PDB file of C-alpha atoms in Angstrom:
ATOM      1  CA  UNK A  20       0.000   0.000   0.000  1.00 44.00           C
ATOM      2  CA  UNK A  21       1.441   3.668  -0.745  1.00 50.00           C
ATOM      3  CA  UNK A  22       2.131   5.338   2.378  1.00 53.00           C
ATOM      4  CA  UNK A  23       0.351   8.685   3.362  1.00 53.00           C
ATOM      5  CA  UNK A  24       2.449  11.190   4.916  1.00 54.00           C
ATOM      6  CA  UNK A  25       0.624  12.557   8.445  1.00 57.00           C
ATOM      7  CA  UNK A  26       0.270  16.232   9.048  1.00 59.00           C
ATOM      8  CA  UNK A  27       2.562  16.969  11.899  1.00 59.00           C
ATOM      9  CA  UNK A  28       1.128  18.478  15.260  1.00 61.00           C
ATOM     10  CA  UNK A  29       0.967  22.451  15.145  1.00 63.00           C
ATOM     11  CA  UNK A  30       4.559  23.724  16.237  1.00 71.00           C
ATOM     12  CA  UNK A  31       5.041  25.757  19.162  1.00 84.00           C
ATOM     13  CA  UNK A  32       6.334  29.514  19.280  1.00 88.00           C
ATOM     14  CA  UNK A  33       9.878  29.457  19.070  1.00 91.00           C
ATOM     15  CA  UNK A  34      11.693  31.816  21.759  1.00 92.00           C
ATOM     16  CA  UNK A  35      15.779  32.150  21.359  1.00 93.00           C
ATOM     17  CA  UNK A  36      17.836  33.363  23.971  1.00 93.00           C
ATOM     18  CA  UNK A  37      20.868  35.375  24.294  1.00 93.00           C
ATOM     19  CA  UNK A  38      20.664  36.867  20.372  1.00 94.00           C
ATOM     20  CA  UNK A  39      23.171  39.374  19.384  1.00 96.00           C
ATOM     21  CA  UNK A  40      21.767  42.144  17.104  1.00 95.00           C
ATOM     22  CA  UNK A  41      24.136  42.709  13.572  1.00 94.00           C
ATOM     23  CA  UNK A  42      23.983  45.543  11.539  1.00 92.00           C
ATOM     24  CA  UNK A  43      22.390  45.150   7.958  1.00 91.00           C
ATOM     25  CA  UNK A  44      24.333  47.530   6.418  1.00 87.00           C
ATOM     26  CA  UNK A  45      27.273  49.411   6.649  1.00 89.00           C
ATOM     27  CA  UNK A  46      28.688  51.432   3.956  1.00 92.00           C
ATOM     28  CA  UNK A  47      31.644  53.844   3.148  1.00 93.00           C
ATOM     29  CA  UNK A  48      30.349  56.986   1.974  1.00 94.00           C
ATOM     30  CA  UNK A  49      32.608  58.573  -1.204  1.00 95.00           C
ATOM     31  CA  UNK A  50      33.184  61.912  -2.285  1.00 94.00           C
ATOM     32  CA  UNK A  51      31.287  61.984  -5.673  1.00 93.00           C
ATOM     33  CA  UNK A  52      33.762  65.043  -6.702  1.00 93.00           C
ATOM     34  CA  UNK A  53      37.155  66.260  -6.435  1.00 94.00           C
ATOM     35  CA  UNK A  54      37.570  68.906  -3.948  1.00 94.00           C
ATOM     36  CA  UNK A  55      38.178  70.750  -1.143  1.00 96.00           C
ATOM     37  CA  UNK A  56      36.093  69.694   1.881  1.00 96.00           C
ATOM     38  CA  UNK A  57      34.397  72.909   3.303  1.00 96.00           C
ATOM     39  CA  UNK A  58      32.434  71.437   6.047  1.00 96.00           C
ATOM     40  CA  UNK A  59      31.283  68.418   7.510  1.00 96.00           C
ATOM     41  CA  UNK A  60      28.014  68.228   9.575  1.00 95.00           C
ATOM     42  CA  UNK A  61      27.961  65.361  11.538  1.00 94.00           C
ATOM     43  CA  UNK A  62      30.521  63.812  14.281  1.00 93.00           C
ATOM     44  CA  UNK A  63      30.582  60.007  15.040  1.00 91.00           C
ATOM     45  CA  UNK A  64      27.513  58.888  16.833  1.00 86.00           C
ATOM     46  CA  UNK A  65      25.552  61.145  15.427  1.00 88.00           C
ATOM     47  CA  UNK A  66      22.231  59.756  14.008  1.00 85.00           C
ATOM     48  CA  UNK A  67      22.025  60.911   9.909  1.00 89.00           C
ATOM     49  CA  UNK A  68      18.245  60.954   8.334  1.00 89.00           C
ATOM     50  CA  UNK A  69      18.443  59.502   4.785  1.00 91.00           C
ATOM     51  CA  UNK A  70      19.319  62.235   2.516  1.00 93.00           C
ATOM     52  CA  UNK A  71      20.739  64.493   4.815  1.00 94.00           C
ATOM     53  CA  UNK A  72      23.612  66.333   3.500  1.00 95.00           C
ATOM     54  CA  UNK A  73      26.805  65.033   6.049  1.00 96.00           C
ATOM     55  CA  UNK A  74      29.841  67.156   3.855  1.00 96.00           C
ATOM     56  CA  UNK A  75      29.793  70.451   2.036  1.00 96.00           C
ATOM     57  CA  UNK A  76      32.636  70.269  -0.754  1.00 96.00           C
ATOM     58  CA  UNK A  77      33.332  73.514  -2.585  1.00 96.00           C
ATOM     59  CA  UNK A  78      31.325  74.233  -5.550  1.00 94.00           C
ATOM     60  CA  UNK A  79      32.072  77.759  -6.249  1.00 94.00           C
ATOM     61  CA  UNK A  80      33.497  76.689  -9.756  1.00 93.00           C
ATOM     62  CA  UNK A  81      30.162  75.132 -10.250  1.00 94.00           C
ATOM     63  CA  UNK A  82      28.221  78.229  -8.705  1.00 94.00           C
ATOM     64  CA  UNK A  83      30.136  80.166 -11.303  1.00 95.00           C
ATOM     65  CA  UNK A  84      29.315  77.657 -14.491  1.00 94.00           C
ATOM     66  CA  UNK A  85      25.654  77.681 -13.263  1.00 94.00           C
ATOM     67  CA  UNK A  86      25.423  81.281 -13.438  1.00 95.00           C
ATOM     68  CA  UNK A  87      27.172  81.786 -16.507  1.00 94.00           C
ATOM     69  CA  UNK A  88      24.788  79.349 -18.129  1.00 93.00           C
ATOM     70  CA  UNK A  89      21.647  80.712 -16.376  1.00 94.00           C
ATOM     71  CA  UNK A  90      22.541  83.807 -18.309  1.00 94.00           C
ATOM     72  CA  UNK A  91      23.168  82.566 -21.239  1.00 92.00           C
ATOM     73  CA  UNK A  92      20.110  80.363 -21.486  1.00 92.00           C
ATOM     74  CA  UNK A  93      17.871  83.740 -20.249  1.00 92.00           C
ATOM     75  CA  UNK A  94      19.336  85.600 -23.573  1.00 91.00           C
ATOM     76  CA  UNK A  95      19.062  82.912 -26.126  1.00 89.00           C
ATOM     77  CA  UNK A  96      15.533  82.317 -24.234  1.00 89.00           C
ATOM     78  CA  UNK A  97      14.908  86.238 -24.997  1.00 88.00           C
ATOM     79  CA  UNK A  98      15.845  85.997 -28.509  1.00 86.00           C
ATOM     80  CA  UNK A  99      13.910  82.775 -29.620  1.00 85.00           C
ATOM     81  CA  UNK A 100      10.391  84.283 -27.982  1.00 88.00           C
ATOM     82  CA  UNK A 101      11.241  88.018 -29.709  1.00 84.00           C
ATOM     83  CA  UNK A 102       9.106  87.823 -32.781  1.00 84.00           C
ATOM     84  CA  UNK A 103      10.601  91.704 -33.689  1.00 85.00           C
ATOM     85  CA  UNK A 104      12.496  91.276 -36.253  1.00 84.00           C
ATOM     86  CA  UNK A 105      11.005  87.953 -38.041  1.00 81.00           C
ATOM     87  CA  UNK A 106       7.746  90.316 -38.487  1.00 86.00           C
ATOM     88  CA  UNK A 107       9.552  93.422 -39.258  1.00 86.00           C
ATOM     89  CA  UNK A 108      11.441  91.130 -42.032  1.00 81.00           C
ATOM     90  CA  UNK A 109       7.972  89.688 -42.985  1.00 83.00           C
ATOM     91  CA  UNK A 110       6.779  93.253 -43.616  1.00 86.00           C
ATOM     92  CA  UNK A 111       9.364  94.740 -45.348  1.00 84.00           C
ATOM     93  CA  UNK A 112       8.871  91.433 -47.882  1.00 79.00           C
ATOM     94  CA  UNK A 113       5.341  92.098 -48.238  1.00 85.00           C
ATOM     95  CA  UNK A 114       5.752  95.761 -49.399  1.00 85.00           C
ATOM     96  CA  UNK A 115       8.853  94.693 -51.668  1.00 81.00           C
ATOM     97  CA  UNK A 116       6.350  92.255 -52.918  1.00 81.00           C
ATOM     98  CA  UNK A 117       3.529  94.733 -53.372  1.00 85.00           C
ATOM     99  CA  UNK A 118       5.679  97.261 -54.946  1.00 82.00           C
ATOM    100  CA  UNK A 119       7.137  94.225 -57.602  1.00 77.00           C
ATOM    101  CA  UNK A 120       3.612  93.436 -58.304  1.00 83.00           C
ATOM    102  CA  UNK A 121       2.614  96.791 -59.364  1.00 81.00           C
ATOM    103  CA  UNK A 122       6.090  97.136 -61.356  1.00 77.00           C
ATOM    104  CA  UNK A 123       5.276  94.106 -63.376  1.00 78.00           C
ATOM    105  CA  UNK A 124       1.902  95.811 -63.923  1.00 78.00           C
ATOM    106  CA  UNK A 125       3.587  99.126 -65.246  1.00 80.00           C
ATOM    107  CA  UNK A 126       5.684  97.442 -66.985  1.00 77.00           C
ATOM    108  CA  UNK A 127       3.234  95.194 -69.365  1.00 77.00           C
ATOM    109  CA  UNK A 128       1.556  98.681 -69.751  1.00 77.00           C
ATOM    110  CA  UNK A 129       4.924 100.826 -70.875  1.00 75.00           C
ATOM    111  CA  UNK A 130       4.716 102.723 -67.788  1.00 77.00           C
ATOM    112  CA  UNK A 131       8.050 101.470 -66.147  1.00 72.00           C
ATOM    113  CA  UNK A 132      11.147 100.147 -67.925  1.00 79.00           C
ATOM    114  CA  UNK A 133      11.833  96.406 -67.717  1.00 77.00           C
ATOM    115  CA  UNK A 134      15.169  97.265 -65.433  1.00 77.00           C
ATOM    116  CA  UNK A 135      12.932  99.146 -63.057  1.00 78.00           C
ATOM    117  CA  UNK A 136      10.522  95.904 -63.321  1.00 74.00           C
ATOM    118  CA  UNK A 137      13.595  94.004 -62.590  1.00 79.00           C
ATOM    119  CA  UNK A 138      14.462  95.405 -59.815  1.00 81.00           C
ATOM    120  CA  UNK A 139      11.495  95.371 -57.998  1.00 78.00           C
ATOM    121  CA  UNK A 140      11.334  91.500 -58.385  1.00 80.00           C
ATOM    122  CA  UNK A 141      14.892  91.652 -56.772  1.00 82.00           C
ATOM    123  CA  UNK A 142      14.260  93.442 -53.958  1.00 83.00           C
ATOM    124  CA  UNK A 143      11.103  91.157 -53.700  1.00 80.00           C
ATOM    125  CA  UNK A 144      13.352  88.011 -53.696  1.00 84.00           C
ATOM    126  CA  UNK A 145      15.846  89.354 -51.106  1.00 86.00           C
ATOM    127  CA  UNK A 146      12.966  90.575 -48.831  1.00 81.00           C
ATOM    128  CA  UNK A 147      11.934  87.056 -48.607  1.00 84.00           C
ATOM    129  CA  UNK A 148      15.278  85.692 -48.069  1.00 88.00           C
ATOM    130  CA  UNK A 149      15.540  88.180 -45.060  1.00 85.00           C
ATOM    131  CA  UNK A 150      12.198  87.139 -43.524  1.00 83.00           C
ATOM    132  CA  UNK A 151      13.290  83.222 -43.862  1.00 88.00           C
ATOM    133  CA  UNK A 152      17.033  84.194 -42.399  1.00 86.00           C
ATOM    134  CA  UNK A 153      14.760  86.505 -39.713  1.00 85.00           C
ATOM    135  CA  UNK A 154      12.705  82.708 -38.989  1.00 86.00           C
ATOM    136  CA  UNK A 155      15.536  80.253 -38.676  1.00 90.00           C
ATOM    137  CA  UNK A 156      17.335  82.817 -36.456  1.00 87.00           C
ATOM    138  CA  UNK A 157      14.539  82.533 -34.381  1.00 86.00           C
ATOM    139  CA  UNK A 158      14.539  78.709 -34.317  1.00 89.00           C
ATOM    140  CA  UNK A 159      18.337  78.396 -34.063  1.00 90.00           C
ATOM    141  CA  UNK A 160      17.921  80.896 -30.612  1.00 88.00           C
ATOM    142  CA  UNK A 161      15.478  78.305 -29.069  1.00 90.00           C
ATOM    143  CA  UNK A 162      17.880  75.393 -30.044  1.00 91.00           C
ATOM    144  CA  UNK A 163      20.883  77.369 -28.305  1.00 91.00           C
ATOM    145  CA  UNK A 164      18.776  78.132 -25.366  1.00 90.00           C
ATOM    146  CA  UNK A 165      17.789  74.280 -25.065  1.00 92.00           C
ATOM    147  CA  UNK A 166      21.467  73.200 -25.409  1.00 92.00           C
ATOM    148  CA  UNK A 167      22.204  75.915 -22.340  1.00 91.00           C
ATOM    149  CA  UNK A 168      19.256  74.761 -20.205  1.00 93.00           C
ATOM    150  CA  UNK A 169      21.413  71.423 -20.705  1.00 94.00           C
ATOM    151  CA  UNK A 170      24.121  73.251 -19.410  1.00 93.00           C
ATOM    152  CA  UNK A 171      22.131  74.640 -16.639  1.00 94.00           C
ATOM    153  CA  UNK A 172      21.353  71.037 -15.404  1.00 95.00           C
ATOM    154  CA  UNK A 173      24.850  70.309 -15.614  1.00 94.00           C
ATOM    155  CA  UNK A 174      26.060  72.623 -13.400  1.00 94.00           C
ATOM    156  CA  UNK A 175      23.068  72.125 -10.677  1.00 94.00           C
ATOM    157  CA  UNK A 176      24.116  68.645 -10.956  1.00 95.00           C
ATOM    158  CA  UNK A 177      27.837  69.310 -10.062  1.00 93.00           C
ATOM    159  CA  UNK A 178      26.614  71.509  -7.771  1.00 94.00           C
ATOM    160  CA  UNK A 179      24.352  68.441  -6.220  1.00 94.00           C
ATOM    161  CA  UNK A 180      27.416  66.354  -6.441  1.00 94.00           C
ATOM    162  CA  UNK A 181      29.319  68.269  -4.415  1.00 95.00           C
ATOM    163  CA  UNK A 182      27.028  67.657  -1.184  1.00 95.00           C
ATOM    164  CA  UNK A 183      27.445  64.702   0.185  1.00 95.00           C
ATOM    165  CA  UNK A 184      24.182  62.998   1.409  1.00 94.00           C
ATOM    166  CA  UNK A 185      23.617  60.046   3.374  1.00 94.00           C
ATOM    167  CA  UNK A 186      21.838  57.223   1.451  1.00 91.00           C
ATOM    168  CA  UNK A 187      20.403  55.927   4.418  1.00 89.00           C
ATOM    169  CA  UNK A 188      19.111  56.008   8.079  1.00 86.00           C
ATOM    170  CA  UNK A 189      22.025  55.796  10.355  1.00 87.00           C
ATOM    171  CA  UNK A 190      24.282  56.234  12.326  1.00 89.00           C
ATOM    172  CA  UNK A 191      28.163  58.257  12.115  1.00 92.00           C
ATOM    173  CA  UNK A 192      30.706  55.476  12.758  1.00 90.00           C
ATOM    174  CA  UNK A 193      33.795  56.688  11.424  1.00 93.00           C
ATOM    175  CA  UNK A 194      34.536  60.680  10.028  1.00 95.00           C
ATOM    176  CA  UNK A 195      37.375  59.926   7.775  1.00 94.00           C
ATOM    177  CA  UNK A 196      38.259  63.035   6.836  1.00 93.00           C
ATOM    178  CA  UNK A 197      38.730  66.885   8.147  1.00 93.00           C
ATOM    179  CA  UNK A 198      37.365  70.338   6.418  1.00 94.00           C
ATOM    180  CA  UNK A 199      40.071  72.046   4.740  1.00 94.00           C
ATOM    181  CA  UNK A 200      40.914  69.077   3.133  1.00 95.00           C
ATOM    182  CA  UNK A 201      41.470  67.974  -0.362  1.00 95.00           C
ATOM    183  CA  UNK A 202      39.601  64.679  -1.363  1.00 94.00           C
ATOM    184  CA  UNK A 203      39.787  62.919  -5.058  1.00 95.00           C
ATOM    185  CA  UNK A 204      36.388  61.242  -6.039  1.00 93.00           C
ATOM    186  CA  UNK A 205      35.919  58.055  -4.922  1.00 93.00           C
ATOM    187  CA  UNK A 206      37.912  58.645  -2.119  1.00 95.00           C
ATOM    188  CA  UNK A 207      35.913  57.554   1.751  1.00 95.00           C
ATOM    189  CA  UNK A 208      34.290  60.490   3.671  1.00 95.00           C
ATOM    190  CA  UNK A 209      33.156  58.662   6.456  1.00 95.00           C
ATOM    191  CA  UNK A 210      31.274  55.171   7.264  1.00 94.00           C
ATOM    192  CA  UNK A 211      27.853  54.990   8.389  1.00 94.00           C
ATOM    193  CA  UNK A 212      25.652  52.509   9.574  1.00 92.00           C
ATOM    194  CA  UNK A 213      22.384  51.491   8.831  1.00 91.00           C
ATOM    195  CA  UNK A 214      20.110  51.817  12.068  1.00 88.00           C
ATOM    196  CA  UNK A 215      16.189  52.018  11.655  1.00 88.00           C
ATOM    197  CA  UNK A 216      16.273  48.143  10.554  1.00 92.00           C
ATOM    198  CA  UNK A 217      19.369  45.357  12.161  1.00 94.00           C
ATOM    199  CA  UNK A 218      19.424  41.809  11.818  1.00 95.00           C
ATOM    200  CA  UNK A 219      18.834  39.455  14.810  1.00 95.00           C
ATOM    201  CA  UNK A 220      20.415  36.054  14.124  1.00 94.00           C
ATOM    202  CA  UNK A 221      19.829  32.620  15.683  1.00 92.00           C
ATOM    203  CA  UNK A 222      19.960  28.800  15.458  1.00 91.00           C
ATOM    204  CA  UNK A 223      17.170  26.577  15.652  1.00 90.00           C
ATOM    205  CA  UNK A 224      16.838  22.753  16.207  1.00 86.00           C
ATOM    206  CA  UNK A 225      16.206  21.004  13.035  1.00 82.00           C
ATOM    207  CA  UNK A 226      14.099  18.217  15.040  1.00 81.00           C
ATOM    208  CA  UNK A 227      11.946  20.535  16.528  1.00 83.00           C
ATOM    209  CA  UNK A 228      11.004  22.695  13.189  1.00 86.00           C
ATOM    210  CA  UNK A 229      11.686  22.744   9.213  1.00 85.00           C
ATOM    211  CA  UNK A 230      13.275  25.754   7.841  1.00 87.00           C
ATOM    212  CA  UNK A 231      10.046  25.997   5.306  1.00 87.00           C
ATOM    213  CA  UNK A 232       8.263  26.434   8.818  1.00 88.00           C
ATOM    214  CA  UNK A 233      10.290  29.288  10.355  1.00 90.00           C
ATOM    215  CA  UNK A 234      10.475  31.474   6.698  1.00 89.00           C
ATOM    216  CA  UNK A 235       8.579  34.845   6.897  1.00 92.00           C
ATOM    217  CA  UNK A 236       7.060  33.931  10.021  1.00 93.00           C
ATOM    218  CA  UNK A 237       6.555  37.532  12.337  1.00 94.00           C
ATOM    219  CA  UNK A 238       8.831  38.160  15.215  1.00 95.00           C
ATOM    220  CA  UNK A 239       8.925  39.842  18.464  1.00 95.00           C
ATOM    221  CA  UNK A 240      12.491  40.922  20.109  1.00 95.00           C
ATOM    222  CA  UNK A 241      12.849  41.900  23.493  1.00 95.00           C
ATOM    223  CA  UNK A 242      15.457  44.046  24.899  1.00 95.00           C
ATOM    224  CA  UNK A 243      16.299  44.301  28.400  1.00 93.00           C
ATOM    225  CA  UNK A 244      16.963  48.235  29.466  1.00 90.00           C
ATOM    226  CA  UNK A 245      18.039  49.686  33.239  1.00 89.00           C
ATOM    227  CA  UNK A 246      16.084  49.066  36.039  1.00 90.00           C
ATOM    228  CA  UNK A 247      14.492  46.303  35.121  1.00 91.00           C
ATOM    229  CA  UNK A 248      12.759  47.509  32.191  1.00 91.00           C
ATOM    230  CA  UNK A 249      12.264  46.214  28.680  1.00 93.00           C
ATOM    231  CA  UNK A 250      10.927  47.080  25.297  1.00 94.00           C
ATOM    232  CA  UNK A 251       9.899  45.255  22.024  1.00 94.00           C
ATOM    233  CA  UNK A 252      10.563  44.958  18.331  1.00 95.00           C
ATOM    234  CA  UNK A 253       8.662  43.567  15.650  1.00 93.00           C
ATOM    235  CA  UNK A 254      10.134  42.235  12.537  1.00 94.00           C
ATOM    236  CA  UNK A 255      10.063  39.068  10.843  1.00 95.00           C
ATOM    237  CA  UNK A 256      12.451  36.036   9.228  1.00 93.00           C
ATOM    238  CA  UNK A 257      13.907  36.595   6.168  1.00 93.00           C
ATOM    239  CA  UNK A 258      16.217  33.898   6.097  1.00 91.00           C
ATOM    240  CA  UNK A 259      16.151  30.025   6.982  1.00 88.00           C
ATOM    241  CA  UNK A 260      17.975  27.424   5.636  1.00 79.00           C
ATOM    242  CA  UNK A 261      19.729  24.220   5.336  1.00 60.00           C
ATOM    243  CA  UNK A 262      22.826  26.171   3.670  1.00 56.00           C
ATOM    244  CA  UNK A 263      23.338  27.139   7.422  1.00 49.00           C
ATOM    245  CA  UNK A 264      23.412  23.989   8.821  1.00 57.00           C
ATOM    246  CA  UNK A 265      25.296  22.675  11.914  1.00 63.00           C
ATOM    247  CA  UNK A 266      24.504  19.657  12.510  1.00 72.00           C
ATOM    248  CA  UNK A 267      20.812  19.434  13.129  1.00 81.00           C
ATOM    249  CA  UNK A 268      20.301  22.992  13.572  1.00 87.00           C
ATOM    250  CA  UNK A 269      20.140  25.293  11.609  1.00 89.00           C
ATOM    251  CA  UNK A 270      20.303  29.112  11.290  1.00 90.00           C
ATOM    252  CA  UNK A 271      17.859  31.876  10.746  1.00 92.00           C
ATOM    253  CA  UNK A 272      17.938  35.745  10.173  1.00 93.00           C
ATOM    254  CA  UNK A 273      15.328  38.229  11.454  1.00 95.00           C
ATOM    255  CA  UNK A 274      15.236  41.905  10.611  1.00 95.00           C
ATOM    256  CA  UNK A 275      13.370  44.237  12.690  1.00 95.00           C
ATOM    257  CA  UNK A 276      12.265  47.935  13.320  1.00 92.00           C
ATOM    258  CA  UNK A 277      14.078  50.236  15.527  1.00 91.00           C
ATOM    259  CA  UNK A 278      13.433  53.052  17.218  1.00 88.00           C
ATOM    260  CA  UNK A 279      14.745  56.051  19.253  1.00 85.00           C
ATOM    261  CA  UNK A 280      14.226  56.996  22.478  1.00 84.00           C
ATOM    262  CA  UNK A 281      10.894  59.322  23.197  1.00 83.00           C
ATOM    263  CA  UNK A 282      13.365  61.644  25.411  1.00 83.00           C
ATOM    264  CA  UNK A 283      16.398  61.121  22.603  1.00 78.00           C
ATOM    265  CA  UNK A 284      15.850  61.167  19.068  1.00 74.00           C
ATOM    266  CA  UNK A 285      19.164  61.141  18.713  1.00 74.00           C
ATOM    267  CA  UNK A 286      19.662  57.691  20.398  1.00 82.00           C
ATOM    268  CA  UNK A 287      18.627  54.236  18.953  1.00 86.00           C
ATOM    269  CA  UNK A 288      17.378  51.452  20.862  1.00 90.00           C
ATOM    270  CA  UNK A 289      18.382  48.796  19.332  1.00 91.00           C
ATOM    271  CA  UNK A 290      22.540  48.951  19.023  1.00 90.00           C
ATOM    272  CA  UNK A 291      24.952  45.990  17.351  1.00 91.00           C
ATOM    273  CA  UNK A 292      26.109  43.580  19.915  1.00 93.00           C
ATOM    274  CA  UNK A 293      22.897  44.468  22.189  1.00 93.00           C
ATOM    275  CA  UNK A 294      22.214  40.930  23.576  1.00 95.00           C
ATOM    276  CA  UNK A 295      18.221  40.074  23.217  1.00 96.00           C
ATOM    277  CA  UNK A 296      15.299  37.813  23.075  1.00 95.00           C
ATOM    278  CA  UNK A 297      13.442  36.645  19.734  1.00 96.00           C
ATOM    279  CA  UNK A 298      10.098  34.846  19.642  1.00 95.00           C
ATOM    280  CA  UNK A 299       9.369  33.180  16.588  1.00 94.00           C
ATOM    281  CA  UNK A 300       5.450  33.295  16.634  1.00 94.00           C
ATOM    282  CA  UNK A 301       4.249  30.098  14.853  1.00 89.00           C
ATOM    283  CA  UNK A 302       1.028  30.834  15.644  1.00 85.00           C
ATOM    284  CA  UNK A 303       0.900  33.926  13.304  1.00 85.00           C
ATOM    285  CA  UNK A 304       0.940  33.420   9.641  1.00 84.00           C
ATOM    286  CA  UNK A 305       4.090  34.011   7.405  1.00 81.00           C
ATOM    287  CA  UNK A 306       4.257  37.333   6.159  1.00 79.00           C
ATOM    288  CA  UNK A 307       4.487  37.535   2.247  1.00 73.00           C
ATOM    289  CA  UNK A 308       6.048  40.754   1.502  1.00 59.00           C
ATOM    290  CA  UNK A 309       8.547  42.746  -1.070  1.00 45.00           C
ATOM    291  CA  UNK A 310      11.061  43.487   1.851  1.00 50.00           C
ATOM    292  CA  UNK A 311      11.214  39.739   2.414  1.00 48.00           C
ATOM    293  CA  UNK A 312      12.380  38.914  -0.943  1.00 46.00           C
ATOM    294  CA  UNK A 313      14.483  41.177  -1.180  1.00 49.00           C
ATOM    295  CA  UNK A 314      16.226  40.227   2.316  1.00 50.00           C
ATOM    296  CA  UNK A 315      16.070  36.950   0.883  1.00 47.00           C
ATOM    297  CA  UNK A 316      18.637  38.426  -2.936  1.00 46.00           C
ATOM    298  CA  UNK A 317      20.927  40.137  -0.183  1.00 47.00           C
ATOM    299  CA  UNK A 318      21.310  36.724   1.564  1.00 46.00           C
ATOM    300  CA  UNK A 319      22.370  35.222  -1.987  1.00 44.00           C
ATOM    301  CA  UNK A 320      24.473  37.769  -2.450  1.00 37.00           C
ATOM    302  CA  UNK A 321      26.281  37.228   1.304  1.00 40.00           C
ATOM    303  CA  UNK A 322      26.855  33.383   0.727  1.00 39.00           C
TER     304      UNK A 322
END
């Protein structure tokens, strides 16, 4: 007879002791420009929002380049919407070509010579070429004032480039450098590490639970703070696998929100090394989301 594989008993909540929280990412911040450094904003320890400019390089060059082409784009902007001379062209070639009508007119009637006639037509014919020369001027000034809006853009982007933002939430760990400084691109400003979300890993008994159990499933950390207080975290697995393995066990990864304090914004919770408590709730259904997956690429990535 074929043998029918039993649905095993409901597994309990998982709690790990003793976790140590990791940071998720930690990056070296680069000078995106050549320069002198003019200023920087933060100090180590200090908490960075994402975006937040950290180092001031000088940009005057830049400053100078995006004025020059502001200016230059605001005359060739002038000139391509001045319709002045394209209709005083267009009129003077309408009465050239009035007066060459009525020439031709004489003419047939023996009232003006043919050279007279002649040069009516002429002076019709370069009229016209005047008026067209009047028109492309026109559309070569909003073409020139395109190509220095271009240049415009090019200077607010070295200007951009030349502020150094953080790319995340974080933390100062290391200030690299000192204003007055000269850096070359590419060159490290300072380190900073990624705060508002840290990894909590642990190992869990492969006879107790299957790593196709413990994936996605919600978490809640506890930390232990002075006095005999604590305070949670809520996160979720976003790695758990036999790659891992020791033995029968086998590891997991959850990542979870931090906080600051209410009375120190400055000041996360949650710090690497802090030793804490993770329940893996297997009573709550896996959680099926973006952040998960894409947890799960960095974790290819870090094998």
């Amino acid at each position: 007879s074929n043998a029918v594989e039993t649905s095993p008993p409901p597994a309990p909540n998982l709690d790990l002791q003793e976790c140590t929280v990791q940071l998720i990412q930690d990056i070296d911040l680069p000078a995106l420009e050549s320069g002198q450094i003019i200023a920087i904003n933060v100090k180590p320890g200090d908490s960075v929002n994402k975006g937040q400019v950290v180092v001031q390089m000088d940009d005057s060059r830049s400053q100078r380049a995006l004025e020059e082409a502001t200016l230059r784009h605001g005359i060739a902007e002038r000139r391509a919407n001045d319709e002045t001379e394209e209709q005083t062209a267009y009129k003077r070639y309408r009465l050239a070509y009035i007066e060459h009508t009525k020439a031709e007119k004489l003419q047939q009637s023996g009232s003006v010579s043919e050279h007279n006639s002649n040069r009516a037509r002429y002076s019709a014919e370069v009229a016209q070429l005047e008026f067209e020369a009047a028109r492309k001027a026109r559309e070569l000034a909003g073409i020139e004032a395109a190509a220095e809006m271009v240049r415009v853009k090019a200077s607010e982007d070295s200007i951009a480039r030349h502020r150094i933002a953080s790319p995340i939430e974080g933390r100062v760990v290391e200030v690299a450098r000192e204003a007055g400084e000269w850096i070359t691109a590419g060159e490290t400003v300072m380190r900073i590490a990624r705060m508002d979300r840290l990894r909590i890993p642990g190992i869990v008994e492969g006879d107790q639970y299957e790593p196709h159990e413990i994936a996605n499933r919600p978490v809640t950390v506890t930390l232990d703070l002075a006095r005999g207080r604590e305070v949670q975290f809520t996160g979720q697995i976003v790695f758990a696998g036999v790659e891992k393995r020791i033995g029968n066990k086998f590891m997991v990864w959850a990542e979870v929100e931090n906080r600051t304090h209410a009375d120190n914004q400055n000041h996360w919770m949650l710090q690497p090394g802090s030793v804490v408590r993770m329940r893996i709730h297997m009573d709550r259904p896996a959680i099926q989301s973006a952040f998960a997956e894409n947890a799960g690429a960095r974790n290819e990535v870090q094998k």
